[in-house]
GROMACS .gro file of C-alpha atoms in nm:
model
  421
    1UNK     CA    1   2.981   0.935   0.339
    2UNK     CA    2   2.691   0.923   0.088
    3UNK     CA    3   2.620   1.256  -0.070
    4UNK     CA    4   2.282   1.406  -0.159
    5UNK     CA    5   2.145   1.244  -0.479
    6UNK     CA    6   2.117   1.586  -0.636
    7UNK     CA    7   2.464   1.713  -0.575
    8UNK     CA    8   2.709   1.865  -0.818
    9UNK     CA    9   2.703   1.717  -1.167
   10UNK     CA   10   2.432   1.473  -1.071
   11UNK     CA   11   2.139   1.707  -1.091
   12UNK     CA   12   2.174   2.054  -0.943
   13UNK     CA   13   2.127   2.339  -1.187
   14UNK     CA   14   2.451   2.510  -1.289
   15UNK     CA   15   2.260   2.832  -1.338
   16UNK     CA   16   2.196   3.010  -1.006
   17UNK     CA   17   1.833   2.976  -0.900
   18UNK     CA   18   1.716   3.165  -0.596
   19UNK     CA   19   1.428   3.001  -0.410
   20UNK     CA   20   1.240   3.301  -0.274
   21UNK     CA   21   0.982   3.323   0.001
   22UNK     CA   22   0.685   3.249  -0.225
   23UNK     CA   23   0.845   2.945  -0.389
   24UNK     CA   24   0.959   2.824  -0.046
   25UNK     CA   25   0.601   2.840   0.084
   26UNK     CA   26   0.486   2.631  -0.211
   27UNK     CA   27   0.762   2.376  -0.153
   28UNK     CA   28   0.658   2.342   0.213
   29UNK     CA   29   0.283   2.353   0.143
   30UNK     CA   30   0.228   1.979   0.197
   31UNK     CA   31   0.388   2.009   0.539
   32UNK     CA   32   0.187   2.320   0.620
   33UNK     CA   33  -0.152   2.172   0.524
   34UNK     CA   34  -0.099   1.846   0.716
   35UNK     CA   35  -0.263   1.871   1.058
   36UNK     CA   36  -0.012   1.633   1.216
   37UNK     CA   37   0.136   1.446   1.375
   38UNK     CA   38   0.367   1.417   1.075
   39UNK     CA   39   0.729   1.369   0.979
   40UNK     CA   40   0.915   1.577   0.723
   41UNK     CA   41   1.247   1.539   0.543
   42UNK     CA   42   1.410   1.845   0.385
   43UNK     CA   43   1.694   1.761   0.146
   44UNK     CA   44   1.946   2.017   0.024
   45UNK     CA   45   1.869   2.296   0.270
   46UNK     CA   46   2.107   2.575   0.357
   47UNK     CA   47   2.126   2.765   0.683
   48UNK     CA   48   1.904   3.071   0.665
   49UNK     CA   49   1.730   2.962   0.344
   50UNK     CA   50   1.367   3.051   0.279
   51UNK     CA   51   1.281   2.683   0.230
   52UNK     CA   52   1.418   2.587   0.571
   53UNK     CA   53   1.227   2.874   0.731
   54UNK     CA   54   0.903   2.767   0.558
   55UNK     CA   55   0.949   2.404   0.670
   56UNK     CA   56   1.010   2.510   1.031
   57UNK     CA   57   0.705   2.739   1.022
   58UNK     CA   58   0.491   2.439   0.918
   59UNK     CA   59   0.581   2.235   1.227
   60UNK     CA   60   0.322   2.156   1.492
   61UNK     CA   61   0.396   2.033   1.848
   62UNK     CA   62   0.387   1.661   1.760
   63UNK     CA   63   0.580   1.694   1.430
   64UNK     CA   64   0.939   1.598   1.352
   65UNK     CA   65   1.163   1.740   1.079
   66UNK     CA   66   1.494   1.598   0.951
   67UNK     CA   67   1.720   1.827   0.747
   68UNK     CA   68   1.999   1.717   0.510
   69UNK     CA   69   2.257   1.985   0.432
   70UNK     CA   70   2.278   2.142   0.087
   71UNK     CA   71   2.503   1.958  -0.158
   72UNK     CA   72   2.693   2.280  -0.229
   73UNK     CA   73   2.829   2.264   0.124
   74UNK     CA   74   3.124   2.055   0.232
   75UNK     CA   75   3.010   1.758   0.439
   76UNK     CA   76   3.043   1.815   0.813
   77UNK     CA   77   3.092   2.192   0.773
   78UNK     CA   78   2.754   2.241   0.603
   79UNK     CA   79   2.577   2.024   0.861
   80UNK     CA   80   2.748   2.213   1.145
   81UNK     CA   81   2.630   2.546   1.003
   82UNK     CA   82   2.276   2.407   0.980
   83UNK     CA   83   2.282   2.283   1.338
   84UNK     CA   84   2.403   2.620   1.460
   85UNK     CA   85   2.126   2.793   1.266
   86UNK     CA   86   1.859   2.560   1.403
   87UNK     CA   87   1.983   2.603   1.760
   88UNK     CA   88   1.946   2.980   1.723
   89UNK     CA   89   1.574   2.929   1.657
   90UNK     CA   90   1.516   2.825   2.017
   91UNK     CA   91   1.430   2.518   2.219
   92UNK     CA   92   1.091   2.461   2.054
   93UNK     CA   93   1.251   2.421   1.710
   94UNK     CA   94   1.556   2.220   1.822
   95UNK     CA   95   1.332   1.968   2.000
   96UNK     CA   96   1.156   1.893   1.671
   97UNK     CA   97   1.434   1.936   1.414
   98UNK     CA   98   1.728   1.702   1.351
   99UNK     CA   99   2.018   1.787   1.118
  100UNK     CA  100   2.206   1.504   0.944
  101UNK     CA  101   2.502   1.502   0.706
  102UNK     CA  102   2.367   1.263   0.440
  103UNK     CA  103   2.060   1.076   0.324
  104UNK     CA  104   2.194   0.752   0.472
  105UNK     CA  105   2.125   0.896   0.818
  106UNK     CA  106   1.770   1.000   0.734
  107UNK     CA  107   1.459   0.797   0.807
  108UNK     CA  108   1.150   0.778   0.581
  109UNK     CA  109   0.905   1.065   0.624
  110UNK     CA  110   0.547   1.154   0.535
  111UNK     CA  111   0.658   1.457   0.333
  112UNK     CA  112   0.995   1.472   0.155
  113UNK     CA  113   1.103   1.808   0.009
  114UNK     CA  114   1.391   1.858  -0.232
  115UNK     CA  115   1.501   2.215  -0.168
  116UNK     CA  116   1.748   2.229  -0.461
  117UNK     CA  117   1.609   2.265  -0.817
  118UNK     CA  118   1.662   1.958  -1.033
  119UNK     CA  119   1.848   2.001  -1.360
  120UNK     CA  120   2.092   1.793  -1.564
  121UNK     CA  121   2.002   1.488  -1.772
  122UNK     CA  122   1.688   1.275  -1.751
  123UNK     CA  123   1.892   0.978  -1.624
  124UNK     CA  124   2.043   1.186  -1.345
  125UNK     CA  125   1.704   1.320  -1.244
  126UNK     CA  126   1.553   0.971  -1.254
  127UNK     CA  127   1.824   0.838  -1.024
  128UNK     CA  128   1.782   1.130  -0.783
  129UNK     CA  129   1.406   1.083  -0.769
  130UNK     CA  130   1.445   0.708  -0.714
  131UNK     CA  131   1.672   0.770  -0.413
  132UNK     CA  132   1.431   1.021  -0.265
  133UNK     CA  133   1.124   0.805  -0.327
  134UNK     CA  134   1.273   0.534  -0.104
  135UNK     CA  135   1.251   0.781   0.184
  136UNK     CA  136   0.880   0.859   0.141
  137UNK     CA  137   0.639   0.676   0.371
  138UNK     CA  138   0.350   0.486   0.212
  139UNK     CA  139   0.096   0.739   0.088
  140UNK     CA  140   0.341   1.024   0.144
  141UNK     CA  141   0.437   1.306  -0.092
  142UNK     CA  142   0.765   1.397  -0.260
  143UNK     CA  143   0.791   1.766  -0.356
  144UNK     CA  144   1.045   1.876  -0.618
  145UNK     CA  145   1.116   2.199  -0.802
  146UNK     CA  146   1.245   2.254  -1.157
  147UNK     CA  147   1.312   2.571  -1.358
  148UNK     CA  148   0.999   2.685  -1.540
  149UNK     CA  149   1.149   2.707  -1.886
  150UNK     CA  150   1.036   2.592  -2.227
  151UNK     CA  151   1.394   2.517  -2.326
  152UNK     CA  152   1.487   2.147  -2.357
  153UNK     CA  153   1.577   2.008  -2.015
  154UNK     CA  154   1.626   1.641  -1.941
  155UNK     CA  155   1.554   1.681  -1.571
  156UNK     CA  156   1.241   1.890  -1.620
  157UNK     CA  157   1.114   1.648  -1.885
  158UNK     CA  158   1.168   1.352  -1.652
  159UNK     CA  159   0.987   1.528  -1.367
  160UNK     CA  160   0.698   1.612  -1.603
  161UNK     CA  161   0.684   1.246  -1.707
  162UNK     CA  162   0.667   1.128  -1.349
  163UNK     CA  163   0.413   1.400  -1.267
  164UNK     CA  164   0.187   1.260  -1.540
  165UNK     CA  165   0.204   0.919  -1.370
  166UNK     CA  166   0.224   1.008  -1.002
  167UNK     CA  167   0.148   1.379  -0.979
  168UNK     CA  168  -0.104   1.505  -0.722
  169UNK     CA  169  -0.047   1.874  -0.784
  170UNK     CA  170   0.168   2.122  -0.973
  171UNK     CA  171   0.217   2.494  -0.926
  172UNK     CA  172   0.391   2.756  -1.139
  173UNK     CA  173   0.561   3.022  -0.928
  174UNK     CA  174   0.619   3.323  -1.152
  175UNK     CA  175   0.726   3.546  -0.865
  176UNK     CA  176   1.065   3.382  -0.835
  177UNK     CA  177   1.403   3.451  -0.999
  178UNK     CA  178   1.387   3.273  -1.234
  179UNK     CA  179   1.030   3.133  -1.229
  180UNK     CA  180   1.005   2.771  -1.112
  181UNK     CA  181   0.751   2.491  -1.121
  182UNK     CA  182   0.682   2.285  -0.810
  183UNK     CA  183   0.557   1.927  -0.850
  184UNK     CA  184   0.408   1.702  -0.581
  185UNK     CA  185   0.444   1.329  -0.648
  186UNK     CA  186   0.277   1.039  -0.469
  187UNK     CA  187   0.424   0.706  -0.578
  188UNK     CA  188   0.210   0.493  -0.343
  189UNK     CA  189  -0.164   0.544  -0.294
  190UNK     CA  190  -0.296   0.733   0.006
  191UNK     CA  191  -0.607   0.634   0.202
  192UNK     CA  192  -0.905   0.866   0.166
  193UNK     CA  193  -0.921   0.910   0.546
  194UNK     CA  194  -0.597   1.111   0.531
  195UNK     CA  195  -0.788   1.396   0.365
  196UNK     CA  196  -0.968   1.471   0.692
  197UNK     CA  197  -0.635   1.573   0.845
  198UNK     CA  198  -0.555   1.828   0.576
  199UNK     CA  199  -0.615   2.199   0.533
  200UNK     CA  200  -0.703   2.340   0.188
  201UNK     CA  201  -0.392   2.358  -0.030
  202UNK     CA  202  -0.210   2.683  -0.106
  203UNK     CA  203  -0.284   2.833  -0.450
  204UNK     CA  204   0.026   3.038  -0.539
  205UNK     CA  205  -0.109   3.149  -0.878
  206UNK     CA  206  -0.407   3.314  -0.709
  207UNK     CA  207  -0.303   3.680  -0.687
  208UNK     CA  208  -0.389   3.851  -0.354
  209UNK     CA  209  -0.566   4.188  -0.371
  210UNK     CA  210  -0.666   4.226  -0.007
  211UNK     CA  211  -0.639   4.008   0.301
  212UNK     CA  212  -0.961   3.826   0.212
  213UNK     CA  213  -0.976   3.851  -0.167
  214UNK     CA  214  -0.764   3.704  -0.446
  215UNK     CA  215  -0.792   3.692  -0.824
  216UNK     CA  216  -0.750   3.351  -0.989
  217UNK     CA  217  -0.465   3.325  -1.240
  218UNK     CA  218  -0.720   3.286  -1.520
  219UNK     CA  219  -0.852   3.632  -1.434
  220UNK     CA  220  -0.505   3.786  -1.441
  221UNK     CA  221  -0.447   3.636  -1.786
  222UNK     CA  222  -0.787   3.749  -1.915
  223UNK     CA  223  -0.739   4.103  -1.787
  224UNK     CA  224  -0.390   4.110  -1.941
  225UNK     CA  225  -0.531   4.009  -2.278
  226UNK     CA  226  -0.796   4.282  -2.257
  227UNK     CA  227  -0.535   4.546  -2.175
  228UNK     CA  228  -0.312   4.414  -2.454
  229UNK     CA  229  -0.596   4.452  -2.704
  230UNK     CA  230  -0.654   4.804  -2.578
  231UNK     CA  231  -0.288   4.890  -2.632
  232UNK     CA  232  -0.295   4.747  -2.984
  233UNK     CA  233  -0.613   4.936  -3.069
  234UNK     CA  234  -0.465   5.259  -2.936
  235UNK     CA  235  -0.147   5.210  -3.138
  236UNK     CA  236  -0.335   5.122  -3.457
  237UNK     CA  237  -0.590   5.405  -3.436
  238UNK     CA  238  -0.463   5.674  -3.199
  239UNK     CA  239  -0.752   5.912  -3.266
  240UNK     CA  240  -1.023   5.649  -3.212
  241UNK     CA  241  -1.191   5.576  -2.879
  242UNK     CA  242  -1.224   5.208  -2.970
  243UNK     CA  243  -0.937   5.117  -2.737
  244UNK     CA  244  -1.155   5.210  -2.439
  245UNK     CA  245  -1.382   4.907  -2.495
  246UNK     CA  246  -1.125   4.638  -2.404
  247UNK     CA  247  -0.963   4.871  -2.149
  248UNK     CA  248  -1.289   4.916  -1.959
  249UNK     CA  249  -1.363   4.544  -1.987
  250UNK     CA  250  -1.040   4.444  -1.809
  251UNK     CA  251  -1.165   4.521  -1.456
  252UNK     CA  252  -1.501   4.337  -1.476
  253UNK     CA  253  -1.335   4.041  -1.648
  254UNK     CA  254  -1.080   4.017  -1.366
  255UNK     CA  255  -1.360   4.056  -1.109
  256UNK     CA  256  -1.536   3.754  -1.256
  257UNK     CA  257  -1.238   3.543  -1.148
  258UNK     CA  258  -1.235   3.675  -0.791
  259UNK     CA  259  -1.133   3.413  -0.538
  260UNK     CA  260  -1.236   3.510  -0.183
  261UNK     CA  261  -1.111   3.343   0.132
  262UNK     CA  262  -1.380   3.133   0.300
  263UNK     CA  263  -1.427   3.000   0.653
  264UNK     CA  264  -1.499   2.629   0.613
  265UNK     CA  265  -1.724   2.478   0.885
  266UNK     CA  266  -1.530   2.249   1.118
  267UNK     CA  267  -1.831   2.023   1.182
  268UNK     CA  268  -1.729   1.681   1.046
  269UNK     CA  269  -2.092   1.599   0.959
  270UNK     CA  270  -2.129   1.907   0.736
  271UNK     CA  271  -2.127   1.898   0.355
  272UNK     CA  272  -2.053   2.240   0.205
  273UNK     CA  273  -2.156   2.397  -0.124
  274UNK     CA  274  -1.925   2.334  -0.418
  275UNK     CA  275  -1.990   2.685  -0.554
  276UNK     CA  276  -2.171   3.011  -0.496
  277UNK     CA  277  -2.516   3.046  -0.650
  278UNK     CA  278  -2.885   2.960  -0.621
  279UNK     CA  279  -3.011   2.608  -0.549
  280UNK     CA  280  -3.195   2.477  -0.855
  281UNK     CA  281  -3.297   2.139  -0.725
  282UNK     CA  282  -3.271   1.890  -0.441
  283UNK     CA  283  -3.371   1.538  -0.544
  284UNK     CA  284  -3.309   1.170  -0.495
  285UNK     CA  285  -3.208   0.997  -0.816
  286UNK     CA  286  -3.007   0.725  -0.987
  287UNK     CA  287  -2.726   0.795  -1.230
  288UNK     CA  288  -2.600   0.513  -1.449
  289UNK     CA  289  -2.251   0.666  -1.449
  290UNK     CA  290  -2.215   0.568  -1.083
  291UNK     CA  291  -2.385   0.227  -1.081
  292UNK     CA  292  -2.708   0.129  -0.907
  293UNK     CA  293  -2.674   0.348  -0.599
  294UNK     CA  294  -2.937   0.607  -0.517
  295UNK     CA  295  -2.796   0.957  -0.475
  296UNK     CA  296  -2.909   1.282  -0.323
  297UNK     CA  297  -2.831   1.545  -0.585
  298UNK     CA  298  -2.810   1.916  -0.502
  299UNK     CA  299  -2.781   2.138  -0.811
  300UNK     CA  300  -2.667   2.502  -0.789
  301UNK     CA  301  -2.687   2.762  -1.066
  302UNK     CA  302  -2.410   3.022  -1.096
  303UNK     CA  303  -2.491   3.350  -1.266
  304UNK     CA  304  -2.220   3.563  -1.425
  305UNK     CA  305  -2.215   3.769  -1.103
  306UNK     CA  306  -2.132   3.473  -0.876
  307UNK     CA  307  -1.788   3.356  -0.771
  308UNK     CA  308  -1.698   3.076  -1.012
  309UNK     CA  309  -1.420   2.903  -0.817
  310UNK     CA  310  -1.532   2.548  -0.730
  311UNK     CA  311  -1.458   2.378  -0.399
  312UNK     CA  312  -1.467   2.024  -0.263
  313UNK     CA  313  -1.792   1.971  -0.067
  314UNK     CA  314  -1.630   1.704   0.154
  315UNK     CA  315  -1.283   1.574   0.234
  316UNK     CA  316  -1.183   1.280   0.017
  317UNK     CA  317  -0.958   1.124  -0.242
  318UNK     CA  318  -1.002   1.184  -0.615
  319UNK     CA  319  -1.046   0.837  -0.766
  320UNK     CA  320  -1.186   0.927  -1.109
  321UNK     CA  321  -1.232   1.219  -1.345
  322UNK     CA  322  -1.398   1.224  -1.685
  323UNK     CA  323  -1.571   1.466  -1.922
  324UNK     CA  324  -1.893   1.388  -2.111
  325UNK     CA  325  -1.976   1.564  -2.436
  326UNK     CA  326  -2.304   1.748  -2.484
  327UNK     CA  327  -2.463   2.081  -2.566
  328UNK     CA  328  -2.453   2.430  -2.419
  329UNK     CA  329  -2.808   2.502  -2.304
  330UNK     CA  330  -2.873   2.771  -2.045
  331UNK     CA  331  -2.756   2.624  -1.713
  332UNK     CA  332  -3.082   2.701  -1.527
  333UNK     CA  333  -3.294   2.503  -1.776
  334UNK     CA  334  -3.370   2.127  -1.764
  335UNK     CA  335  -3.189   2.085  -2.097
  336UNK     CA  336  -2.863   2.159  -1.913
  337UNK     CA  337  -2.872   1.795  -1.796
  338UNK     CA  338  -2.721   1.713  -2.134
  339UNK     CA  339  -2.459   1.987  -2.143
  340UNK     CA  340  -2.085   1.924  -2.154
  341UNK     CA  341  -1.990   1.827  -1.798
  342UNK     CA  342  -1.682   1.727  -1.600
  343UNK     CA  343  -1.726   1.460  -1.332
  344UNK     CA  344  -1.491   1.442  -1.032
  345UNK     CA  345  -1.550   1.133  -0.817
  346UNK     CA  346  -1.431   1.131  -0.456
  347UNK     CA  347  -1.381   0.836  -0.226
  348UNK     CA  348  -1.491   0.928   0.127
  349UNK     CA  349  -1.565   0.765   0.460
  350UNK     CA  350  -1.938   0.783   0.375
  351UNK     CA  351  -1.911   0.634   0.028
  352UNK     CA  352  -1.872   0.782  -0.320
  353UNK     CA  353  -1.931   1.155  -0.367
  354UNK     CA  354  -1.936   1.323  -0.708
  355UNK     CA  355  -1.899   1.688  -0.804
  356UNK     CA  356  -2.019   1.776  -1.154
  357UNK     CA  357  -1.911   2.097  -1.327
  358UNK     CA  358  -2.164   2.172  -1.603
  359UNK     CA  359  -2.120   2.425  -1.879
  360UNK     CA  360  -2.393   2.673  -1.971
  361UNK     CA  361  -2.500   2.896  -2.255
  362UNK     CA  362  -2.200   3.126  -2.204
  363UNK     CA  363  -1.976   2.907  -1.988
  364UNK     CA  364  -1.785   2.675  -2.217
  365UNK     CA  365  -1.457   2.631  -2.037
  366UNK     CA  366  -1.418   2.397  -1.737
  367UNK     CA  367  -1.096   2.401  -1.533
  368UNK     CA  368  -1.024   2.103  -1.304
  369UNK     CA  369  -0.697   2.104  -1.110
  370UNK     CA  370  -0.722   1.791  -0.892
  371UNK     CA  371  -0.547   1.490  -1.051
  372UNK     CA  372  -0.665   1.138  -0.979
  373UNK     CA  373  -0.496   1.023  -0.659
  374UNK     CA  374  -0.489   1.366  -0.496
  375UNK     CA  375  -0.645   1.436  -0.156
  376UNK     CA  376  -0.886   1.727  -0.117
  377UNK     CA  377  -0.970   1.892   0.212
  378UNK     CA  378  -1.327   2.004   0.267
  379UNK     CA  379  -1.372   2.346   0.107
  380UNK     CA  380  -1.051   2.319  -0.095
  381UNK     CA  381  -1.043   2.488  -0.437
  382UNK     CA  382  -1.019   2.235  -0.718
  383UNK     CA  383  -1.129   2.422  -1.031
  384UNK     CA  384  -1.360   2.677  -1.187
  385UNK     CA  385  -1.605   2.730  -1.473
  386UNK     CA  386  -1.589   3.039  -1.688
  387UNK     CA  387  -1.893   3.269  -1.720
  388UNK     CA  388  -2.221   3.129  -1.581
  389UNK     CA  389  -2.272   2.760  -1.517
  390UNK     CA  390  -2.396   2.493  -1.276
  391UNK     CA  391  -2.250   2.253  -1.020
  392UNK     CA  392  -2.413   1.932  -0.898
  393UNK     CA  393  -2.313   1.750  -0.579
  394UNK     CA  394  -2.403   1.379  -0.556
  395UNK     CA  395  -2.419   1.223  -0.208
  396UNK     CA  396  -2.520   0.869  -0.104
  397UNK     CA  397  -2.896   0.911  -0.048
  398UNK     CA  398  -2.912   0.683   0.254
  399UNK     CA  399  -2.633   0.864   0.437
  400UNK     CA  400  -2.705   1.235   0.384
  401UNK     CA  401  -2.990   1.475   0.458
  402UNK     CA  402  -3.027   1.808   0.272
  403UNK     CA  403  -3.028   2.136   0.463
  404UNK     CA  404  -3.116   2.361   0.167
  405UNK     CA  405  -3.414   2.390  -0.067
  406UNK     CA  406  -3.466   2.519  -0.422
  407UNK     CA  407  -3.431   2.896  -0.433
  408UNK     CA  408  -3.184   2.920  -0.145
  409UNK     CA  409  -2.861   3.114  -0.196
  410UNK     CA  410  -2.540   2.930  -0.104
  411UNK     CA  411  -2.175   3.030  -0.062
  412UNK     CA  412  -1.910   2.789  -0.188
  413UNK     CA  413  -1.701   2.631   0.086
  414UNK     CA  414  -1.908   2.794   0.363
  415UNK     CA  415  -2.281   2.711   0.333
  416UNK     CA  416  -2.381   2.371   0.470
  417UNK     CA  417  -2.599   2.208   0.203
  418UNK     CA  418  -2.635   1.866   0.370
  419UNK     CA  419  -2.533   1.673   0.679
  420UNK     CA  420  -2.414   1.315   0.714
  421UNK     CA  421  -2.659   1.099   0.903
   0.00000   0.00000   0.00000
């Protein structure tokens, strides 16, 4: 009987790593965001594990899930325990979940999840990933987890190498013991049409404050730095009130990185705003960066009071990303055309769509989190710009009609700024 490719000395970490609920949700996120029908393969699961529970929770009526027992178990006994656990979940789960004893019994799936953290040497990790990749359907995703450590690790280094070549997303889960990093790999290209069947991806580093409001991880870090400076100032000059300056700044700095939940319109003809802000311009134009096509460009200015998380205006596949050098003029002025800007080009059913993140007078840091090859759902978060800026959305001019005008206020991911003809 063929064992799991990550078993024992061939890849599983010798240090105990507990995959908690949050990490399990991240591991199963590709299953959860896929609208189905889909097939999933969970490798290295144990009865009652958080990862198995998250994978089962992601199932829809037309989905199918195959589960391979954890390598720490003993062949038939581990599979029997899994079957018993699945049967206790009820008829609905058992009808959609199949437990097998080894990978040789598994069929290729749209989403393959390795529930056991990879460790060991680079060669061992490479062999394990090669075996798992064979079980991923064309355009499918392989999700793996490694310890989030800066210490030398052959397995983690190999996964990072493959993520640089095939990665379509990576998340650091600090709220795990110990912290882990989850990588999503796509070794064969996906069609852009698949993005229409996806929900916006989970952002585990976005810290929830209330049911509808999160703080982006950049805000948590910035607020932590401000509080750290306050502590240092207090320790250095106990009698001075200087420490209050960074201490009082921590809350508004964190608020700048607020990340609210948004209800994305379900209308397939709707194009949504890429950011909050005020519409600066709606115009038809040519841009040499994208060839001879005529585009409808909708530019939105973000003040320091606006939400600065950027979202995909349409569902599509990221086919290019590049940054152009320039200045830092105020984002509401015409000179901002020549500011530093990041261009994300999407392939869609209606033709090429571009989202441009432009810096401003104060905003000089662009964050883009969607690698080339990744699929973005409409309204999905893909980056942010720090402290006042501008976003431009380019749509094929002959296929889209604007629904906003200069001066209008828009809400990222929710306001319809154009419709497909």
